[in-house]
């Protein structure tokens, strides 16, 4: 972690999450499971009013953009993956008249360079990058919004820099614990998607299937580009074909685009074989740090990629946050009830000081 950010005592988060003096808890948040009769949708499409590349060292340059109202409430959007990159739809989760929206492509993906790079690419490098962007734009605090892997990164950043998060909105909760990874990439989810699991297994010989993440790693860093692409597409399309409650073949095919898949699969796999560069249960154990941060947790009841067990564990560790179940949804932010509760959350916090 850069010395520029030592005032936030990030080392406490990394090395001893129980050392912070505990203040009295705020009142518990509400827990709601419903599908409203009228569902909110995305705001209209917008374009950035400025964008650029930030040199974050060690050969990495990250793409950033700002959208909406330059004088609006600051928010940073953290995309999924890791390795997924931002899309124009992500800008539309926030009222552009009331928010100044910062989006960026994390190291190695999207428009950031070098593409698909694994060097100097860890959770804590990304936490540093978020803080560099906050300092660059001169914000004392900003809202932190992340889904899936973005929820992991949002929790890591907010726990490390708790005084910099005005609010925290997280969706599809993922904390990179070993049991979460084993569920999706070794056992568990395969029982629900046996046909799609066969496609995921296809690049891996039978004798290597006892540890699929490591078997994939060997192929995703292979010197032969054809081997890398075959593995990347299989890895990426497994996720693209299992993250919605109802099948979405168009989404699955988008995940199979070779340029997208190679960054997505290589970076995800790199993080996952290293347990997210986190200690066991770190983000759940550290959730007590968030007790004074207004928060919202949104979770699809039938999320197969990041099952609800983890979201509930976060709720128990951080009961002050409001918890919204989407009773008719899987994992994707675009599923109607998940999207509704996310828009409701960003609207509610838009005027908060």
PDB file of C-alpha atoms in Angstrom, residues 200 203 216 219-221 225-239 255-269:
ATOM      1  CA  UNK A 200     -16.583 -26.019 -18.645  1.00  0.00           C
ATOM      2  CA  UNK A 203     -10.570 -28.286 -21.961  1.00  0.00           C
ATOM      3  CA  UNK A 216      -7.202 -23.833 -15.835  1.00  0.00           C
ATOM      4  CA  UNK A 219      -3.752 -23.287 -19.701  1.00  0.00           C
ATOM      5  CA  UNK A 220      -4.537 -19.607 -19.181  1.00  0.00           C
ATOM      6  CA  UNK A 221      -0.820 -18.802 -18.899  1.00  0.00           C
ATOM      7  CA  UNK A 225      -2.393 -18.506 -27.775  1.00  0.00           C
ATOM      8  CA  UNK A 226      -4.883 -21.092 -29.049  1.00  0.00           C
ATOM      9  CA  UNK A 227      -4.652 -22.986 -25.742  1.00  0.00           C
ATOM     10  CA  UNK A 228      -5.161 -19.769 -23.784  1.00  0.00           C
ATOM     11  CA  UNK A 229      -8.200 -18.740 -25.827  1.00  0.00           C
ATOM     12  CA  UNK A 230      -9.874 -22.159 -25.651  1.00  0.00           C
ATOM     13  CA  UNK A 231      -9.535 -22.178 -21.864  1.00  0.00           C
ATOM     14  CA  UNK A 232     -10.543 -18.532 -21.510  1.00  0.00           C
ATOM     15  CA  UNK A 233     -13.753 -18.960 -23.517  1.00  0.00           C
ATOM     16  CA  UNK A 234     -14.787 -22.078 -21.588  1.00  0.00           C
ATOM     17  CA  UNK A 235     -14.102 -20.396 -18.231  1.00  0.00           C
ATOM     18  CA  UNK A 236     -15.851 -17.167 -19.188  1.00  0.00           C
ATOM     19  CA  UNK A 237     -18.903 -18.755 -20.818  1.00  0.00           C
ATOM     20  CA  UNK A 238     -19.493 -20.927 -17.745  1.00  0.00           C
ATOM     21  CA  UNK A 239     -20.119 -17.722 -15.819  1.00  0.00           C
ATOM     22  CA  UNK A 255     -18.787 -13.617 -22.374  1.00  0.00           C
ATOM     23  CA  UNK A 256     -17.250 -15.819 -25.067  1.00  0.00           C
ATOM     24  CA  UNK A 257     -15.786 -12.949 -27.095  1.00  0.00           C
ATOM     25  CA  UNK A 258     -12.070 -13.860 -27.187  1.00  0.00           C
ATOM     26  CA  UNK A 259     -10.741 -10.390 -26.327  1.00  0.00           C
ATOM     27  CA  UNK A 260     -13.084 -10.097 -23.361  1.00  0.00           C
ATOM     28  CA  UNK A 261     -12.678 -13.711 -22.262  1.00  0.00           C
ATOM     29  CA  UNK A 262      -8.885 -13.734 -22.169  1.00  0.00           C
ATOM     30  CA  UNK A 263      -8.725 -10.855 -19.657  1.00  0.00           C
ATOM     31  CA  UNK A 264     -11.761 -12.015 -17.704  1.00  0.00           C
ATOM     32  CA  UNK A 265     -10.636 -15.629 -17.326  1.00  0.00           C
ATOM     33  CA  UNK A 266      -6.919 -14.975 -16.754  1.00  0.00           C
ATOM     34  CA  UNK A 267      -7.486 -12.291 -14.129  1.00  0.00           C
ATOM     35  CA  UNK A 268     -10.312 -14.123 -12.341  1.00  0.00           C
ATOM     36  CA  UNK A 269      -8.316 -17.317 -12.195  1.00  0.00           C
TER      37      UNK A 269
END
